[in-house]
Every structure is written in C-alpha cells, then in structure tokens.
Coordinates of C-alpha atoms in Angstrom, one line a residue:
M1 CA 136.4 -50.2 170.4
P2 CA 133.9 -46.9 167.9
Q3 CA 134.3 -47.6 164.7
I4 CA 136.2 -46.1 162.3
K5 CA 134.1 -44.3 159.6
G6 CA 131.7 -42.5 157.8
I7 CA 132.5 -38.6 158.1
I8 CA 134.3 -37.0 161.0
V9 CA 134.4 -33.0 161.5
P10 CA 136.6 -31.8 162.6
I11 CA 134.7 -29.3 164.3
V12 CA 135.4 -25.5 164.1
T13 CA 136.3 -23.6 167.3
P14 CA 133.8 -20.8 167.9
M15 CA 135.2 -17.5 169.3
T16 CA 134.0 -13.9 170.4
D17 CA 135.8 -10.7 169.1
D18 CA 138.6 -10.6 172.3
E19 CA 139.6 -15.1 171.4
E20 CA 137.2 -16.1 174.2
I21 CA 136.3 -19.6 173.7
N22 CA 132.5 -19.1 172.8
T23 CA 130.8 -23.0 174.3
D24 CA 127.1 -21.3 174.0
E25 CA 128.1 -21.8 170.6
L26 CA 130.1 -24.9 170.5
K27 CA 127.3 -26.4 171.6
R28 CA 125.3 -25.4 169.1
Q29 CA 127.6 -26.6 166.0
V30 CA 127.6 -30.1 168.0
E31 CA 124.3 -30.5 167.9
R32 CA 124.5 -28.6 164.8
M33 CA 126.8 -31.8 163.3
I34 CA 124.8 -34.6 164.8
S35 CA 121.3 -33.8 164.1
A36 CA 122.7 -33.5 159.9
G37 CA 123.4 -37.4 160.3
I38 CA 127.5 -36.8 161.2
H39 CA 129.5 -40.1 162.6
G40 CA 131.5 -37.7 164.9
I41 CA 133.3 -34.5 166.7
F42 CA 136.9 -34.4 166.5
V43 CA 138.0 -31.4 168.7
F44 CA 141.1 -28.7 168.4
G45 CA 142.2 -30.3 165.2
T46 CA 143.6 -28.0 161.9
N47 CA 140.2 -26.3 161.2
G48 CA 139.7 -26.9 164.9
E49 CA 142.9 -24.6 165.7
G50 CA 144.3 -26.8 168.1
Y51 CA 147.4 -25.5 166.5
I52 CA 146.5 -22.1 168.8
L53 CA 145.3 -23.1 172.1
S54 CA 146.3 -23.7 175.1
E55 CA 146.2 -26.6 177.1
N56 CA 143.8 -25.0 179.3
E57 CA 141.8 -23.9 176.2
K58 CA 142.2 -28.2 175.1
K59 CA 140.7 -28.8 178.1
E60 CA 137.0 -26.9 178.5
I61 CA 136.7 -27.6 174.9
L62 CA 136.7 -31.8 174.9
S63 CA 134.5 -30.8 178.6
V64 CA 132.2 -28.7 177.0
C65 CA 131.3 -30.8 173.7
I66 CA 131.3 -34.9 175.1
E67 CA 128.8 -33.3 177.1
Q68 CA 127.2 -32.0 174.1
V69 CA 127.5 -35.0 173.1
N70 CA 126.4 -38.1 175.0
G71 CA 127.8 -40.7 173.4
R72 CA 125.4 -39.8 170.4
V73 CA 128.8 -39.7 168.4
P74 CA 132.2 -40.2 168.6
V75 CA 134.4 -38.4 169.7
Y76 CA 138.4 -37.8 168.7
A77 CA 140.3 -35.6 170.5
G78 CA 144.0 -34.4 168.9
T79 CA 146.7 -34.5 171.4
G80 CA 149.8 -34.6 169.0
C81 CA 152.8 -32.7 170.8
I82 CA 156.0 -32.2 169.2
S83 CA 157.9 -34.9 171.9
T84 CA 156.9 -38.3 172.5
A85 CA 156.7 -37.5 176.2
E86 CA 154.2 -34.4 176.0
T87 CA 152.0 -37.1 173.2
I88 CA 151.1 -39.2 176.3
R89 CA 150.9 -36.8 178.2
M90 CA 147.9 -35.0 176.3
S91 CA 147.3 -38.6 175.9
R92 CA 145.9 -39.6 179.1
W93 CA 144.1 -36.6 179.7
A94 CA 142.7 -36.8 176.7
E95 CA 141.5 -40.5 177.4
E96 CA 140.7 -39.8 181.7
A97 CA 138.6 -36.8 179.9
G98 CA 136.1 -39.0 177.9
A99 CA 137.8 -39.1 174.4
D100 CA 136.9 -41.8 172.3
V101 CA 139.2 -41.9 169.7
L102 CA 143.0 -39.5 169.6
S103 CA 144.3 -38.4 167.0
I104 CA 147.8 -38.3 166.6
I105 CA 149.7 -35.6 164.2
T106 CA 153.1 -36.7 162.8
P107 CA 155.8 -34.9 165.7
F108 CA 156.3 -31.1 163.7
F109 CA 159.3 -28.6 163.7
A110 CA 161.5 -31.3 163.2
A111 CA 163.0 -33.3 161.2
A112 CA 162.2 -37.0 161.7
S113 CA 163.4 -40.4 160.8
Q114 CA 161.0 -42.8 159.9
K115 CA 162.1 -45.5 162.4
E116 CA 161.6 -42.7 165.2
M117 CA 157.5 -42.0 164.1
I118 CA 157.8 -45.2 164.1
T119 CA 159.3 -45.5 168.0
H120 CA 157.4 -42.0 169.0
Y121 CA 154.1 -44.1 168.1
R122 CA 155.3 -46.8 168.8
K123 CA 155.0 -45.3 172.7
V124 CA 152.8 -43.1 172.4
A125 CA 150.5 -46.6 172.0
D126 CA 151.9 -48.7 174.8
S127 CA 151.0 -46.0 177.3
V128 CA 146.9 -45.3 176.8
S129 CA 144.1 -48.5 175.6
C130 CA 142.0 -45.3 174.0
P131 CA 141.6 -46.3 170.2
I132 CA 144.2 -44.1 168.4
V133 CA 144.0 -42.9 164.6
L134 CA 147.5 -41.7 163.2
Y135 CA 147.5 -38.1 161.2
N136 CA 150.1 -37.4 158.5
I137 CA 149.9 -34.8 157.2
P138 CA 153.3 -33.1 155.5
A139 CA 153.0 -29.7 154.7
R140 CA 151.8 -28.4 157.9
T141 CA 154.5 -31.2 159.4
G142 CA 157.9 -31.2 157.3
N143 CA 157.0 -34.9 158.4
A144 CA 155.5 -37.5 156.0
L145 CA 154.7 -40.6 157.7
A146 CA 155.6 -43.6 155.0
P147 CA 153.7 -46.6 153.8
A148 CA 155.0 -49.0 155.0
A149 CA 155.3 -47.0 158.5
V150 CA 151.9 -47.0 158.7
K151 CA 151.9 -50.9 158.1
E152 CA 154.3 -51.5 160.8
L153 CA 152.3 -49.5 162.9
S154 CA 148.8 -50.9 162.1
K155 CA 150.0 -54.4 163.7
I156 CA 149.5 -52.5 166.8
P157 CA 146.2 -53.8 168.7
N158 CA 144.7 -49.7 169.4
I159 CA 146.3 -48.1 166.3
V160 CA 143.2 -48.7 164.4
G161 CA 143.3 -45.7 161.5
V162 CA 145.5 -43.1 159.4
K163 CA 144.1 -40.0 158.7
D164 CA 146.0 -38.7 155.1
S165 CA 145.4 -35.0 154.0
S166 CA 149.2 -35.0 152.0
G167 CA 146.8 -34.3 148.9
N168 CA 148.2 -36.8 146.8
F169 CA 145.6 -40.2 146.6
D170 CA 148.3 -42.2 146.0
N171 CA 149.9 -42.5 149.4
I172 CA 145.7 -43.7 150.6
L173 CA 145.7 -46.7 148.0
Q174 CA 148.9 -47.0 149.6
Y175 CA 148.5 -46.7 153.1
I176 CA 145.3 -49.6 151.4
E177 CA 147.8 -51.6 150.4
Q178 CA 149.4 -51.9 153.5
T179 CA 147.7 -52.3 155.8
R180 CA 144.4 -54.5 154.3
E181 CA 145.9 -57.5 156.4
R182 CA 144.8 -55.3 159.9
E183 CA 140.4 -56.5 160.0
N184 CA 139.0 -52.7 160.3
F185 CA 141.8 -50.7 160.3
A186 CA 140.6 -47.8 158.9
V187 CA 142.3 -45.6 156.0
L188 CA 141.1 -42.4 155.9
S189 CA 140.9 -39.2 153.5
G190 CA 142.2 -36.1 155.2
N191 CA 141.7 -34.8 152.1
D192 CA 137.8 -33.6 151.5
S193 CA 138.0 -34.6 147.2
L194 CA 139.8 -37.5 147.9
I195 CA 136.7 -38.6 150.0
L196 CA 134.4 -41.0 147.7
W197 CA 137.9 -42.2 145.7
T198 CA 139.1 -43.3 148.5
L199 CA 136.1 -45.7 149.8
L200 CA 135.7 -46.8 145.8
A201 CA 139.5 -48.0 146.9
G202 CA 139.1 -50.0 150.2
G203 CA 138.6 -46.2 152.8
R204 CA 136.6 -46.5 155.4
G205 CA 135.4 -42.4 155.0
G206 CA 136.9 -38.9 155.8
I207 CA 137.4 -36.5 158.7
A208 CA 135.9 -33.7 155.8
G209 CA 136.6 -30.3 157.0
C210 CA 133.9 -29.2 154.8
A211 CA 131.4 -30.7 156.9
N212 CA 131.8 -27.7 159.3
V213 CA 129.8 -25.7 155.8
F214 CA 127.6 -28.7 154.1
P215 CA 126.8 -31.2 157.1
E216 CA 124.6 -32.9 155.3
N217 CA 126.4 -32.4 151.6
M218 CA 129.4 -34.3 152.9
V219 CA 126.8 -37.1 155.1
A220 CA 125.5 -37.7 151.8
I221 CA 128.6 -38.7 150.3
Y222 CA 129.2 -41.7 152.8
E223 CA 125.7 -42.7 152.9
H224 CA 125.5 -42.6 149.1
F225 CA 128.5 -44.6 149.0
I226 CA 127.1 -47.4 151.5
K227 CA 123.4 -48.1 149.5
N228 CA 125.9 -48.5 145.7
E229 CA 124.2 -45.0 145.0
F230 CA 127.3 -44.0 143.3
A231 CA 126.0 -41.2 140.9
Q232 CA 124.5 -39.8 143.8
A233 CA 126.7 -39.8 145.9
R234 CA 129.1 -38.1 143.4
K235 CA 126.6 -35.9 143.0
A236 CA 127.7 -34.8 146.7
Q237 CA 131.3 -34.9 146.0
D238 CA 131.3 -33.0 143.5
A239 CA 129.0 -30.6 145.1
I240 CA 131.7 -29.3 147.6
R241 CA 134.2 -28.2 144.2
P242 CA 133.6 -24.3 143.7
F243 CA 134.1 -23.4 147.6
R244 CA 136.8 -25.9 147.4
N245 CA 138.6 -22.9 145.0
C246 CA 138.3 -20.5 147.1
F247 CA 141.5 -22.4 149.5
R248 CA 143.3 -20.1 146.8
F249 CA 142.4 -17.0 148.9
G250 CA 144.6 -18.4 152.2
N251 CA 144.5 -20.7 155.1
P252 CA 141.9 -23.3 154.4
N253 CA 139.9 -23.4 157.7
T254 CA 140.9 -19.5 157.4
I255 CA 137.7 -19.9 155.3
V256 CA 136.6 -22.7 156.3
K257 CA 135.2 -20.5 159.8
E258 CA 134.4 -17.5 157.5
A259 CA 132.3 -19.4 156.0
V260 CA 130.8 -20.8 158.5
A261 CA 130.4 -16.9 160.0
M262 CA 128.7 -17.0 156.6
L263 CA 126.1 -18.9 157.3
G264 CA 124.4 -17.1 160.5
Y265 CA 126.5 -19.0 163.2
P266 CA 128.7 -16.2 165.4
V267 CA 131.9 -18.9 165.4
G268 CA 133.9 -15.5 165.9
K269 CA 137.2 -15.3 163.0
C270 CA 140.1 -17.4 163.3
R271 CA 142.6 -16.6 166.3
S272 CA 145.3 -14.1 165.3
P273 CA 148.0 -14.0 163.0
F274 CA 144.9 -16.3 161.3
N275 CA 142.6 -13.7 160.1
D276 CA 143.7 -12.1 157.4
L277 CA 141.0 -12.8 154.2
S278 CA 141.3 -10.0 151.2
D279 CA 137.3 -8.0 149.9
E280 CA 138.1 -10.2 146.9
A281 CA 138.0 -13.4 148.7
K282 CA 135.3 -12.6 151.2
A283 CA 132.7 -12.7 147.3
A284 CA 134.5 -15.6 145.8
I285 CA 133.3 -17.4 149.4
G286 CA 129.6 -16.0 149.2
K287 CA 130.0 -16.9 146.1
A288 CA 130.1 -20.5 146.6
L289 CA 127.5 -20.5 149.1
N290 CA 125.4 -18.9 147.3
D291 CA 125.4 -21.2 144.1
F292 CA 125.7 -24.2 146.2
F293 CA 122.1 -23.7 148.6
H294 CA 120.2 -21.7 145.4
S295 CA 121.0 -24.5 143.0
E296 CA 120.3 -27.6 142.4
V297 CA 123.8 -28.5 142.4
K298 CA 123.4 -29.7 146.5
A299 CA 123.2 -33.8 147.3

C-alpha cells in the first residue's frame, strides 16, 4: 500500500500543435518532476486534461508514465466517470495496467444524492483492490461530497483518502475531523493555497497543479513542514500567490499549461476549445514567472 502523502503533481499532458499526445515530452516532464522531489505523479487529472482525452489516449499516457516512473514514486490515475459501471471498468483497467492509486471524482453533470454517491463509491471499491482517493470538486461536477459521506466511505479498507478542491477550508477541516478514527486516512488539499494549512490541521499534503510550474517550491512546503521549519514552509506557500492571482484570467489549468510552456518546455496548448488567453493574461503570467524566478520570493 503506497503512502498517500506529500506533494502529488497532476501532471500536464504535453501535446503537439495538432493536439496529439507528445509522449517524448511527457517522459521529460516526469523526469523533471521526480528530479524536483515530487511525491507522486497523477495522470489525466484536471491539469492533465483528463476531461477531454479519449480512452486510448489515457491508456497511452498511463503506460508511458508507469514505465518512465519505474516505481520511484506512486502513480495515480483518474478513473472516475459519470456511471458506476464505467467507473468500475476504467478502475479495473488502470489497476491491471499498474497504477498504484486510483483518484475517483464524484459523478458529474446529473445531480447525485449523498446516498447515491456512497453506493457508487462502495461498488467501485468492491470491484478493485487498488487504493482509492475520493475527489471532491463541486464547482466542476455539481456534486459535493459531504463530510458525513466521507466518514462513511473511510470505513471501506481500500478507500484511503480524499482530495478536496472545493476551496472551502472548513470542508477540509470537517473531512479531517470525520476521519480521525481511520488510521492513516489521507486528506489532501486540491487548492494549492491551502496546502500548508491543511498540513497544520492534520492533512497529508496536496495534489498541486502549481507543481507543474514550481515543483521544487511546492515540494518545499511539505519538506519544511515535516522538519518543523514553519517559517520556510510558509515562505514557500506564500511564494505562489502572485501566480495564482493569474487564475482570474481564465481556466486555471489553461494558465498552468501556458506557464509551463513559457518556461521553455514544449507542452503545447490545452486542447480546444479551452486554450484562449488574452494578451493581458499572458503578460500577467510572464510577470509572475519573472518575479518568482528573479527574486528572493521562492523558498
């Protein structure tokens, strides 16, 4: 059972100009992340554009990443679909392919009750032996996983954690409070601004889109924290605020991928139609990067 902790990067999916998967650059990005000390690689999450990839593309990406990682860190795979049957099928496939952890988003588009979501996750967990991290991102799915539901689901042995991307810190606190009885149950922040505060509250880390841009800095939040070096951890946490302020210009993962490209890595644009950024947005991203890498702000 891999330990669910630290900074896990929802790695971007590099693409060519014609929107095909760039596997050579994907391998380089995996190496870049591992060299920075990242604690896990998460494929086809939100920042990996999992919402717009075909099943065959997901299989290719997972295969490439597992081979490139070669056991050095856990590989997480996002396998959540709208239906329970499809989620089970994708979860079994990812497990057989060699994923170490499954990240399963709540059902989306249609409204689901808490009872329906508990039943959904229970059936999926019963169908695989792979550890599962629940994924709550109600702004994208329309369905919020309540703390009481997470408490109930934490009783299932292979449901080992939850990622919260609601942006509501009280929700993270309630997840932690409701799962204390389950030893080693991991609550992870999906909001990069809340990673340090989640750790201080008893969480285990974060799945951090900004790690694609600042991997060493994001890792530093966790590494300083576990060494009780709070001032350094807070410096690393605070350092990403100017970049995150750029998220007001558009889709956050579009901005993250643009920033990675600006750093000189040929990861391409996000797949259409989610790739338009104004000149003002690009200028703001460029300034945030320049300020970060040419000042004392970074950890």
